[in-house]
Amino acid sequence: MGTKTAAILLTACLLLSACTAAKPESAATSNNQTQATSETSDNTDKGQGTASSPTNSSEQAGSNHGNNSTAQTTPQTGKTVADSNEATNSTATVNKTYHLDKAYNVVPNQQGAEKKVVLLTFDDGPKEAVMINKIIDILDKHKAKAIFFVNGYRVKEHPELLKLIHDRRQPIGNHSWDHIVLKNKSEAEVKKQIESVQKIVEETTGQTPVFFRPPHGAGGDVGRKVAKENGLLYMTWSVGSLDWTMKKSQPNKTDAILKNVTEQLHPGSNILMHELPWTTEALDSLLTRLEQKGYQFVDPQSIEVPAS
């Protein structure tokens, strides 16, 4: 009887010892899981959860640079103001504060609107993601918008570049399909040149352009007619940067662009530029100079367009 009791007591002691040894391992596992969850949460809050690597991809470049702010426009001046607190996919409502006169200058619709404004435009794209991103980086720095007048054949070759411009919240204009002189073409040919661009831009971005600039500033009466039928505001320009006349080897191109624009500058200037390397290099200095002269950058959305 004494032997059985001793055996039972020995077995109980062994079981108790095993249970006591298992508890620290279980607790350690639980603590490690909690710490891992906490670190993951901390990294997510600090933006460290996902690593990104540099890329030359147009689509990825657009995403990396893209919609970190939503542009709002003051109805009185049309000057854009970035508001990073708003949702990035919202669309600002902009009053139609301005119209274009017969010389394609930007003119206020009523008293009290800022007169000392300029409209920024870039023709003949889209060309290169690096250049587009640099231009838009500078525009964003100055809280400015510009119309990017695109050619259809370029969009067909690189639709991702058009999407880049759209995703970075810059207005897109129609510059015809082939960049040809339209004024002597038939109405059927002009319709094809203009409406094909409307179609491909809508297919790529979900929106159709509302601004049209004929190549070489030569659209003729038929160009005006077809533009109006498509709800497009026809325009050429009132200030030329003359960047298109410059050669790669020409020295001091930045100074030349600044001189060309500022010598012609006046309230309501509709400034023609192009997607060119030297224009991109001159842009920050140019916009700074315009601001120093008291000019503001009109939001193209605040300009009246015809009903189709």
Coordinates of C-alpha atoms in Angstrom, one line a residue:
M1 CA 0.0 0.0 0.0
G2 CA 2.8 2.4 0.9
T3 CA 4.6 1.6 -2.4
K4 CA 1.5 2.5 -4.5
T5 CA 1.1 5.8 -2.7
A6 CA 4.7 6.7 -3.3
A7 CA 4.3 5.8 -7.0
I8 CA 1.2 8.1 -7.3
L9 CA 3.0 11.0 -5.6
L10 CA 6.0 10.6 -7.9
T11 CA 3.8 10.6 -11.0
A12 CA 2.0 13.7 -9.8
C13 CA 5.3 15.5 -9.2
L14 CA 6.5 14.7 -12.7
L15 CA 3.3 16.0 -14.3
L16 CA 3.4 19.2 -12.3
S17 CA 7.1 19.8 -13.3
A18 CA 6.3 19.3 -17.0
C19 CA 3.4 21.8 -17.0
T20 CA 5.5 24.4 -15.2
A21 CA 8.3 24.1 -17.8
A22 CA 5.8 24.6 -20.8
K23 CA 4.4 27.9 -19.6
P24 CA 7.4 30.2 -20.4
E25 CA 7.7 28.9 -24.0
S26 CA 4.0 29.5 -24.6
A27 CA 4.3 33.0 -23.1
A28 CA 7.4 33.8 -25.2
T29 CA 5.6 32.8 -28.4
S30 CA 2.7 35.0 -27.6
N31 CA 5.0 38.0 -26.8
N32 CA 6.9 37.5 -30.1
Q33 CA 3.7 37.5 -32.1
T34 CA 2.5 40.7 -30.3
Q35 CA 5.8 42.4 -31.0
A36 CA 5.8 41.5 -34.6
T37 CA 2.3 42.8 -35.1
S38 CA 3.2 46.0 -33.3
E39 CA 6.3 46.5 -35.6
T40 CA 4.2 45.9 -38.7
S41 CA 1.7 48.5 -37.5
D42 CA 4.4 51.0 -36.7
N43 CA 6.0 50.6 -40.2
T44 CA 2.6 51.0 -41.9
D45 CA 1.9 54.2 -40.0
K46 CA 5.3 55.6 -40.8
G47 CA 5.0 54.6 -44.5
Q48 CA 7.7 52.0 -44.2
G49 CA 5.6 49.0 -45.0
T50 CA 6.3 49.0 -48.8
A51 CA 9.7 49.6 -50.4
S52 CA 9.7 51.4 -53.8
S53 CA 12.6 51.3 -56.3
P54 CA 13.5 53.9 -58.9
T55 CA 11.9 53.3 -62.3
N56 CA 11.9 54.8 -65.8
S57 CA 8.4 53.4 -66.6
S58 CA 6.1 56.1 -67.7
E59 CA 3.1 54.7 -65.8
Q60 CA 5.0 54.1 -62.6
A61 CA 6.6 57.5 -62.9
G62 CA 3.2 59.1 -63.1
S63 CA 2.0 57.1 -60.1
N64 CA 5.0 58.1 -58.0
H65 CA 4.7 61.7 -58.8
G66 CA 1.0 61.7 -59.0
N67 CA -2.1 62.7 -57.1
N68 CA -0.8 63.8 -53.8
S69 CA -2.9 66.9 -53.8
T70 CA -6.2 68.1 -55.2
A71 CA -6.3 71.5 -56.9
Q72 CA -8.9 74.0 -56.0
T73 CA -9.3 77.3 -57.7
T74 CA -10.3 80.6 -56.3
P75 CA -13.3 82.0 -58.2
Q76 CA -12.0 85.5 -58.1
T77 CA -8.6 84.9 -59.7
G78 CA -8.5 81.5 -61.2
K79 CA -5.1 80.9 -59.3
T80 CA -4.7 77.3 -58.3
V81 CA -4.1 76.4 -54.7
A82 CA -3.0 72.9 -53.7
D83 CA -5.0 71.2 -50.9
S84 CA -3.5 67.9 -49.9
N85 CA -6.1 67.3 -47.2
E86 CA -8.8 66.6 -49.8
A87 CA -9.3 63.2 -51.5
T88 CA -7.1 62.7 -54.5
N89 CA -9.8 61.5 -56.7
S90 CA -12.2 64.5 -56.2
T91 CA -12.7 67.1 -58.9
A92 CA -12.6 70.8 -58.1
T93 CA -15.5 72.9 -59.2
V94 CA -14.2 76.0 -61.0
N95 CA -16.2 79.0 -61.9
K96 CA -16.0 80.2 -65.5
T97 CA -14.3 83.5 -64.6
Y98 CA -12.5 84.2 -67.9
H99 CA -12.9 84.0 -71.7
L100 CA -10.6 84.4 -74.7
D101 CA -10.9 87.5 -76.8
K102 CA -10.3 87.7 -80.6
A103 CA -6.6 87.9 -80.1
Y104 CA -6.7 84.8 -77.8
N105 CA -5.9 86.7 -74.7
V106 CA -7.5 85.7 -71.3
V107 CA -10.0 88.3 -70.3
P108 CA -12.1 88.5 -67.1
N109 CA -15.8 88.0 -67.4
Q110 CA -16.7 90.5 -64.7
Q111 CA -15.2 93.3 -62.6
G112 CA -13.2 92.2 -59.6
A113 CA -11.5 89.2 -61.3
E114 CA -7.8 89.4 -61.5
K115 CA -6.6 90.8 -64.9
K116 CA -2.9 90.3 -64.5
V117 CA -3.0 86.6 -65.4
V118 CA -1.2 84.4 -68.0
L119 CA -2.3 81.1 -69.6
L120 CA 0.5 78.5 -69.9
T121 CA 0.4 76.0 -72.8
F122 CA 2.7 73.3 -74.1
D123 CA 2.4 71.9 -77.7
D124 CA 3.5 68.9 -79.7
G125 CA 3.5 66.2 -77.0
P126 CA 3.4 63.8 -75.4
K127 CA 7.1 63.0 -75.8
E128 CA 9.1 61.8 -72.8
A129 CA 8.1 60.8 -69.3
V130 CA 11.2 62.4 -67.7
M131 CA 10.5 65.7 -69.4
I132 CA 6.8 65.7 -68.7
N133 CA 7.4 64.9 -65.0
K134 CA 9.9 67.7 -64.7
I135 CA 7.6 70.2 -66.3
I136 CA 4.7 69.2 -64.1
D137 CA 7.0 69.2 -61.0
I138 CA 7.8 72.9 -61.8
L139 CA 4.1 73.7 -62.4
D140 CA 3.2 72.1 -59.1
K141 CA 5.9 74.1 -57.3
H142 CA 4.3 77.3 -58.6
K143 CA 0.8 76.0 -58.1
A144 CA 0.2 76.4 -61.8
K145 CA -1.8 74.6 -64.5
A146 CA -1.0 74.4 -68.2
I147 CA -2.8 73.0 -71.2
F148 CA -0.8 70.2 -72.9
F149 CA -1.9 70.2 -76.5
V150 CA -1.2 66.7 -77.8
N151 CA -0.9 65.1 -81.3
G152 CA -2.9 61.9 -81.9
Y153 CA -0.1 60.0 -83.5
R154 CA 2.1 60.6 -80.5
V155 CA -0.7 59.4 -78.1
K156 CA -1.1 56.3 -80.2
E157 CA 2.6 55.5 -79.9
H158 CA 2.7 56.2 -76.1
P159 CA -0.7 56.3 -74.5
E160 CA 1.0 55.9 -71.1
L161 CA 2.5 59.4 -71.5
L162 CA -1.0 60.9 -72.0
K163 CA -2.2 59.1 -69.0
L164 CA 0.8 60.4 -67.0
I165 CA -0.3 64.0 -67.8
H166 CA -3.9 63.2 -66.9
D167 CA -3.0 61.5 -63.7
R168 CA -0.9 64.4 -62.7
R169 CA -4.0 66.6 -63.1
Q170 CA -2.9 68.8 -66.0
P171 CA -5.5 69.7 -68.7
I172 CA -5.1 68.1 -72.1
G173 CA -5.8 69.9 -75.4
N174 CA -6.3 68.7 -79.0
H175 CA -3.5 69.6 -81.4
S176 CA -4.8 67.5 -84.3
W177 CA -3.7 64.0 -85.2
D178 CA -0.7 64.5 -87.6
H179 CA 0.3 68.1 -86.9
I180 CA -0.5 69.3 -90.4
V181 CA -1.7 72.7 -91.7
L182 CA -5.5 72.4 -91.7
K183 CA -6.7 75.6 -93.2
N184 CA -6.5 74.3 -96.8
K185 CA -7.8 70.8 -96.1
S186 CA -11.3 69.5 -96.8
E187 CA -13.9 69.5 -94.0
A188 CA -13.8 65.7 -94.0
E189 CA -10.1 65.7 -93.5
V190 CA -10.2 68.3 -90.7
K191 CA -13.0 66.4 -88.9
K192 CA -10.8 63.3 -89.1
Q193 CA -7.7 65.2 -87.7
I194 CA -9.7 66.7 -84.8
E195 CA -12.2 64.0 -83.9
S196 CA -9.7 61.2 -84.0
V197 CA -7.8 63.0 -81.2
Q198 CA -11.0 63.5 -79.3
K199 CA -11.6 59.8 -79.5
I200 CA -8.2 58.5 -78.5
V201 CA -7.9 60.9 -75.6
E202 CA -11.3 59.8 -74.2
E203 CA -10.3 56.2 -74.6
T204 CA -7.1 56.8 -72.8
T205 CA -8.2 59.1 -70.0
G206 CA -12.0 58.9 -69.9
Q207 CA -12.3 62.6 -70.7
T208 CA -12.4 64.5 -74.0
P209 CA -10.5 67.8 -74.5
V210 CA -12.3 71.1 -74.5
F211 CA -9.4 73.2 -76.0
F212 CA -8.2 73.0 -79.6
R213 CA -5.0 74.6 -81.1
P214 CA -4.4 74.1 -84.8
P215 CA -0.9 73.2 -85.8
H216 CA 1.1 76.2 -86.9
G217 CA -1.8 78.4 -85.7
A218 CA -3.5 77.8 -89.1
G219 CA -6.9 76.1 -88.7
G220 CA -9.0 78.3 -91.1
D221 CA -12.7 78.7 -91.0
V222 CA -13.3 75.0 -91.4
G223 CA -11.0 74.3 -88.4
R224 CA -13.1 76.8 -86.3
K225 CA -16.3 75.2 -87.4
V226 CA -15.3 71.6 -86.7
A227 CA -13.8 72.6 -83.3
K228 CA -17.0 74.3 -82.3
E229 CA -19.1 71.3 -83.4
N230 CA -17.0 69.2 -81.0
G231 CA -17.4 71.6 -78.1
L232 CA -13.8 72.8 -78.4
L233 CA -12.5 76.3 -77.7
Y234 CA -10.4 77.3 -80.7
M235 CA -7.2 79.2 -79.9
T236 CA -3.8 80.0 -81.2
W237 CA -1.6 82.2 -78.8
S238 CA -0.8 85.8 -78.1
V239 CA 2.8 85.3 -76.7
G240 CA 5.3 83.0 -78.4
S241 CA 8.4 81.8 -76.5
L242 CA 10.0 81.0 -79.9
D243 CA 11.5 77.9 -78.3
W244 CA 10.6 76.0 -81.5
T245 CA 13.1 78.1 -83.5
M246 CA 16.0 77.2 -81.3
K247 CA 18.7 74.5 -82.1
K248 CA 20.2 72.1 -79.6
S249 CA 23.6 73.7 -80.1
Q250 CA 22.4 77.2 -79.6
P251 CA 23.9 78.8 -76.5
N252 CA 21.9 80.7 -73.8
K253 CA 18.6 79.3 -74.8
T254 CA 17.1 79.8 -71.3
D255 CA 17.9 83.6 -71.4
A256 CA 16.5 83.8 -74.9
I257 CA 13.2 82.2 -73.8
L258 CA 12.9 84.5 -70.8
K259 CA 13.6 87.5 -73.1
N260 CA 11.1 86.4 -75.7
V261 CA 8.3 86.0 -73.3
T262 CA 8.9 89.0 -71.0
E263 CA 9.3 91.4 -74.0
Q264 CA 5.8 90.4 -75.2
L265 CA 4.2 90.0 -71.8
H266 CA 0.9 91.7 -71.1
P267 CA -2.2 90.9 -68.9
G268 CA -4.0 87.9 -70.3
S269 CA -1.0 86.5 -72.2
N270 CA -1.6 83.2 -73.8
I271 CA 1.9 81.8 -73.8
L272 CA 3.0 79.2 -76.3
M273 CA 5.7 76.7 -75.3
H274 CA 6.7 73.2 -76.3
E275 CA 7.8 70.0 -74.8
L276 CA 11.5 70.7 -75.4
P277 CA 14.5 70.2 -73.2
W278 CA 15.6 73.8 -73.2
T279 CA 12.0 75.0 -72.4
T280 CA 11.9 72.6 -69.5
E281 CA 15.2 73.9 -68.2
A282 CA 14.0 77.5 -68.5
L283 CA 10.5 77.0 -67.0
D284 CA 11.2 77.5 -63.3
S285 CA 13.1 80.7 -64.0
L286 CA 10.3 81.9 -66.3
L287 CA 7.5 81.2 -63.8
T288 CA 9.5 82.9 -61.1
R289 CA 10.0 85.9 -63.3
L290 CA 6.3 86.1 -64.1
E291 CA 5.4 85.9 -60.4
Q292 CA 8.0 88.7 -59.6
K293 CA 6.2 90.9 -62.1
G294 CA 2.9 90.3 -60.3
Y295 CA 1.3 87.8 -62.7
Q296 CA -0.8 84.8 -61.6
F297 CA -1.4 81.6 -63.5
V298 CA -5.0 81.2 -64.7
D299 CA -6.5 77.7 -64.3
P300 CA -7.6 76.6 -67.8
Q301 CA -10.8 75.2 -66.2
S302 CA -11.9 78.7 -65.4
I303 CA -12.0 79.7 -69.1
E304 CA -15.4 79.5 -70.9
V305 CA -15.7 77.0 -73.7
P306 CA -18.4 76.7 -76.3
A307 CA -21.3 74.3 -76.0
S308 CA -21.1 71.5 -78.6

